[in-house]
Amino acid sequence: MTTSTAGRFVGQSVKRREDPRLLTGHGRYVDDVVLPGMLHCTFVRSDVARGRIIRVDTEAAAALDGVTAVLTAADLNPHAGNMQPTLLLTTPGAPLRPLADGDVRFVGEPIVLIVASSRYVAEDAADLVEVEIDSDPAVIDVEHALDDGVPIVHPELGTNLGAEMVFPISPELEAVLAGDNVVRRIFRQHRHTPVPMETRGVVVEYEPSVGELHAWMSTQNPHEAKQAMSRVTGVPAHLVRVEGHDVGGGFGQKFFTPREEMTVALAARRLGRTLKWIEDRRENLIASNHARADVAECTFALDGDGRLLGTYIDHIEDAGAFPVGATGGAGALVGLLFTGPYKCALASLRTRSVWTNTCGRGAYRGPWMFETVAREQMVDAAARAMGMDPLDWRRRNVIPTAELPYTLPTGLPLDMVSPSETLEQAAEIIGYDAFRSEQRRLFAEEGRLVGIGLGLYVEPSTGMMDPMGTETAVVRVNPNGQVTVALGTGAHGQGIETTMAQVVAEELGIDYEDVTIVQGDSAVTAYGRGTGGSGTAVIAGNSCRNACAVVRAKAIEIAAHLMEAAPDDLEIADAQIAVRGTPTRSVAWTEVARIAHLETARLPEGMEVGLEATATFKAPPFSWSNACHACTVEIDRATGVVSILRYVVSEDCGVMINPMIVEGQVAGGVVQGIGGTLYEHFVYDDDGNPLTTTFMDYLLPTTTEVPTIEYGHVETPSPTPGGHKGMGEGGAIGSPPAIFNAVADALALVGATIDRTPLTPDTILGAITTDA
Amino acid sequence: MKPAPFEYHAPETIHEVCGLLAEHGDEAKVLAGGQSLVPMLALRLTRFEHLVDVNRVAALSGFGRENGTLVVRACTRQRVMERDAAIAAAVPLLAQATPLIGHFQIRNRGTVGGSLAHADPASEYPAVAVALGAELELASPGGAVRRLTADDFFVGTWTTAAEPDELLVAARFPVWPARSGFAIEEVARRHGDFALAGVACAITDGRAGIALFGVGSTPVRARDAEEAWLAGAGAAEVAESAVRDLDPPADVHATASTRTRIARHLVERAVTRAQEGQRVAG
């Protein structure tokens, strides 16, 4: 195992090279793409959750000055190929279609696509389209969607059950579940949505005489987008090119190619025109895939000392009408990971994915994170039920490092993690014991409600599922010695241009400034997994390492030939290839690069010209990372307002490439957890009408709601070459239960309980009224 | 999120503004800071054939003292209320209320008259105007000017007693005696959001003003509570009286009962603070 810990570049908080352009307004987003003759699109969307389309009258819209086309299902759907965003990670089910045909299945479903000279004109035309829909009762309440007599979201399927996984309950588990100390709770996590700062969007150019389709898209995954656009339009994949330059956030929402992008591509192909569609914020809120929306009944069986004997989780995820990509089926991971970092011999589960007439579910930073939410909230409930402090409960049940590797009761192998160390570090930083004393004093003397909460988890950034586990890097040394690295990634805030350049500079022994990362363009990079699933450091990082190893070996071979030295005696440092121990005997990296390209007669006999390599990395099935979140809150008893006092994260992502970026990623996830727990709530009424369609009602956390986040680091290298682990999603996984537990801890002072989020004044005041 | 087509007018005198309003009637809307109107247009929640931009009307900008009254001309930016020491000295409640409006970017652009004329029931200035007994000055096409009390001006959600061809030209805030106390309190989901509930209050010898916001279709003046306060009732009793007949709206942010509970608490807190302010001032 080789690691680059404490290298010249790896491990350093190098400032992000992306930031100067992003922070000065010089980023290039999809809406910055302006092409000659480009036309603008908008969608007419359903304002009914479920119903039959009686009439669509487009005549007045088509007659409006500046309108090029008004397309309905009849115009586009018969020409559409497979609409699956990916063929690799999809669940069978929802019959996908470009435009609603015959019926509508959620508010926001596209019915008509308008193409016009400007977005203004397109929206004027949209106002002129008359859509008549006979509305039917909609399926909104996921907990009753499987009841008898409930309408069926997708009549073709005959059921609202999209997917189900059931583990049998063993006799041993059954026995402990019938024991003396059984805690059972139902927890509900409300629907919220990723809300990238840059909404989705696409520009598609189709030139019939050439037969090429060229798209610019706000995407995390240009290669899968290319495949999807080829399938839907029928343009062969080698004639499709997808580019994504700067992407203003994705959080999973842009990982697979959604319906609207495919529909616009199909329309561009049909019309032979260049089309732009930029999603507006209202569309993003109502019709870009939603997330969370889970409910589970959880059971813990404990011995008399609070040790976990067995668990059962019965989980339902709301898949919406048209889930995207791997979700609407990712619920399985909720059950598989439910026992997390705790010792437990017995577990079983049932997890169901259920259709409703709502916006489809999609990936959102830790798509299965409800396993941590449900478990960590259960831990506090169980500890309270057993009269134990939640920290003590965790200390008693956490898997000790000495007992690793540990096989989870669901069969997953857990190793190279440090849940116990991060638990202790977080408790130490936040001053757990001192806070407990202060909490008692404030309540006794002033009646104030403060609380402390923990969220402990292990996160499997997985290489199990193709194509998520592999990446290909092309490392190309230019004749002047500078290096261009092509990756199939689609960065949307991760700082990949910085971190991957750190890795390559380290591996080649050259200067960081001499390495450039190219990504986000299917034409100039090899097929890759895109950016998501906390995979870049491990998977792209190690593909870079593998390619660098080849390049490095060749450079050394050339230098050995030039110096008449043995390759084994040479090393590369500071862009010089020198005989180890005799730095005066050296040849410059730039000289080797020049000779490799421009003085090829000096190369060793038979050596191929040039200096570049393509290499892949296939990740192991799991690269576990872990963290412990700890936070303290105060509740205003009179108003129900929750304030976060302190927030601490102790994390272990193995070897950090760039600690500043690691902390930035953690912070981003925590802020989303704060938003998701206290503010963000996508609300439907009983008929499926969305009630939170602007930022006036869908509330994001801002600087005034977010505390300073404090960090602790534990480093347990993963067994992959760089020793890194996935960490991009974790901040959003550990934070919701930590905040929930802190609020629950404060409410327990007055005997009040909570079982659902968001923790709004309504929820808090309701709890105090009901219980106290 | 692009507005429907409209014709844009940029008059420079009050007379021209009133003329345009008279000419286009219901099809015209005054554009001041645009912090509420422009998003509503972009979302196509509302549309007007004519927008009459009053930002170039010099006579609508600035403020001054007229005897015992602070006259704030309608197009004066909210940030002036927040920052100018003369405002804080004359009408402390205006200075206290302003930081609660949105965020500083909004206050840089938003105007005093725009907020009053928009008459959002959850906004701060209408409640301040009601609590202090302000008057609103309206100009009409013939050059006539009339004044309405704040109590009479606010009619319903986003609705005032101004006629379609009238322009709000100024708000006249009485300068309360030196020995007065003021407080404004609100709870919003996040800093800068419209309040779930709020209250503006003022007290001096022989006079009290209490106006709640976010809990009705207009600012809600709590007359019984004012009387109880003047009669020497404690803050809790004043608060109880202020919310006794409240019928607040429910929405995704809070139920009616949450709003009422919060409002009662805020009245108690504000009354206590205002009394303390009066004591210190005296």
PDB file of N, CA and C in Angstrom, chain B residues 44 51 63-64 69 75 105 107 111 118 128 168 172 176 187 216 259 263 267 276:
ATOM      1  N   ARG B  44     -46.045  35.875 -12.924  1.00  0.00           N
ATOM      2  CA  ARG B  44     -47.354  36.074 -13.585  1.00  0.00           C
ATOM      3  C   ARG B  44     -48.509  35.863 -12.602  1.00  0.00           C
ATOM      4  N   LEU B  51     -46.844  50.017 -16.438  1.00  0.00           N
ATOM      5  CA  LEU B  51     -46.131  50.234 -15.190  1.00  0.00           C
ATOM      6  C   LEU B  51     -45.677  51.687 -15.146  1.00  0.00           C
ATOM      7  N   PHE B  63     -37.312  63.309   3.390  1.00  0.00           N
ATOM      8  CA  PHE B  63     -38.189  63.446   4.553  1.00  0.00           C
ATOM      9  C   PHE B  63     -37.905  64.767   5.251  1.00  0.00           C
ATOM     10  N   GLY B  64     -38.819  65.204   6.119  1.00  0.00           N
ATOM     11  CA  GLY B  64     -38.593  66.439   6.852  1.00  0.00           C
ATOM     12  C   GLY B  64     -39.573  66.561   8.013  1.00  0.00           C
ATOM     13  N   THR B  69     -44.672  66.665  13.229  1.00  0.00           N
ATOM     14  CA  THR B  69     -44.864  65.511  12.345  1.00  0.00           C
ATOM     15  C   THR B  69     -43.605  65.246  11.528  1.00  0.00           C
ATOM     16  N   CYS B  75     -41.271  57.758  -1.900  1.00  0.00           N
ATOM     17  CA  CYS B  75     -40.245  56.977  -2.588  1.00  0.00           C
ATOM     18  C   CYS B  75     -38.904  56.989  -1.838  1.00  0.00           C
ATOM     19  N   GLN B 105     -30.211  44.228   1.091  1.00  0.00           N
ATOM     20  CA  GLN B 105     -30.334  44.477  -0.344  1.00  0.00           C
ATOM     21  C   GLN B 105     -31.753  44.942  -0.688  1.00  0.00           C
ATOM     22  N   ARG B 107     -33.821  46.445   1.453  1.00  0.00           N
ATOM     23  CA  ARG B 107     -34.064  47.776   2.035  1.00  0.00           C
ATOM     24  C   ARG B 107     -33.363  48.882   1.253  1.00  0.00           C
ATOM     25  N   THR B 111     -39.057  50.968  -0.759  1.00  0.00           N
ATOM     26  CA  THR B 111     -39.406  52.327  -0.328  1.00  0.00           C
ATOM     27  C   THR B 111     -40.442  52.278   0.794  1.00  0.00           C
ATOM     28  N   HIS B 118     -48.425  48.757  -0.660  1.00  0.00           N
ATOM     29  CA  HIS B 118     -48.579  47.333  -0.986  1.00  0.00           C
ATOM     30  C   HIS B 118     -49.478  46.661   0.055  1.00  0.00           C
ATOM     31  N   VAL B 128     -46.581  49.915  12.156  1.00  0.00           N
ATOM     32  CA  VAL B 128     -45.978  51.089  12.798  1.00  0.00           C
ATOM     33  C   VAL B 128     -46.880  52.301  12.596  1.00  0.00           C
ATOM     34  N   LEU B 168     -50.000  57.507  -3.426  1.00  0.00           N
ATOM     35  CA  LEU B 168     -49.513  57.772  -2.073  1.00  0.00           C
ATOM     36  C   LEU B 168     -48.250  58.611  -2.203  1.00  0.00           C
ATOM     37  N   ARG B 172     -47.216  60.569   7.109  1.00  0.00           N
ATOM     38  CA  ARG B 172     -46.987  61.586   8.137  1.00  0.00           C
ATOM     39  C   ARG B 172     -47.040  60.912   9.503  1.00  0.00           C
ATOM     40  N   TRP B 176     -43.910  61.603  18.769  1.00  0.00           N
ATOM     41  CA  TRP B 176     -44.473  61.447  20.111  1.00  0.00           C
ATOM     42  C   TRP B 176     -43.619  62.212  21.127  1.00  0.00           C
ATOM     43  N   VAL B 187     -41.711  37.411  15.145  1.00  0.00           N
ATOM     44  CA  VAL B 187     -41.093  36.103  14.933  1.00  0.00           C
ATOM     45  C   VAL B 187     -41.333  35.730  13.478  1.00  0.00           C
ATOM     46  N   GLY B 216     -53.787  38.995  10.608  1.00  0.00           N
ATOM     47  CA  GLY B 216     -55.098  39.355  10.083  1.00  0.00           C
ATOM     48  C   GLY B 216     -54.924  39.828   8.663  1.00  0.00           C
ATOM     49  N   ARG B 259     -49.793  31.145  15.640  1.00  0.00           N
ATOM     50  CA  ARG B 259     -49.657  32.599  15.479  1.00  0.00           C
ATOM     51  C   ARG B 259     -50.211  33.339  16.696  1.00  0.00           C
ATOM     52  N   ALA B 263     -48.107  35.636  19.075  1.00  0.00           N
ATOM     53  CA  ALA B 263     -48.520  37.039  19.178  1.00  0.00           C
ATOM     54  C   ALA B 263     -48.687  37.450  20.648  1.00  0.00           C
ATOM     55  N   VAL B 267     -46.562  40.452  22.329  1.00  0.00           N
ATOM     56  CA  VAL B 267     -47.181  41.658  22.906  1.00  0.00           C
ATOM     57  C   VAL B 267     -46.654  41.859  24.334  1.00  0.00           C
ATOM     58  N   GLU B 276     -40.305  49.996  29.703  1.00  0.00           N
ATOM     59  CA  GLU B 276     -38.946  50.226  30.183  1.00  0.00           C
ATOM     60  C   GLU B 276     -38.336  51.421  29.445  1.00  0.00           C
TER      61      GLU B 276
END
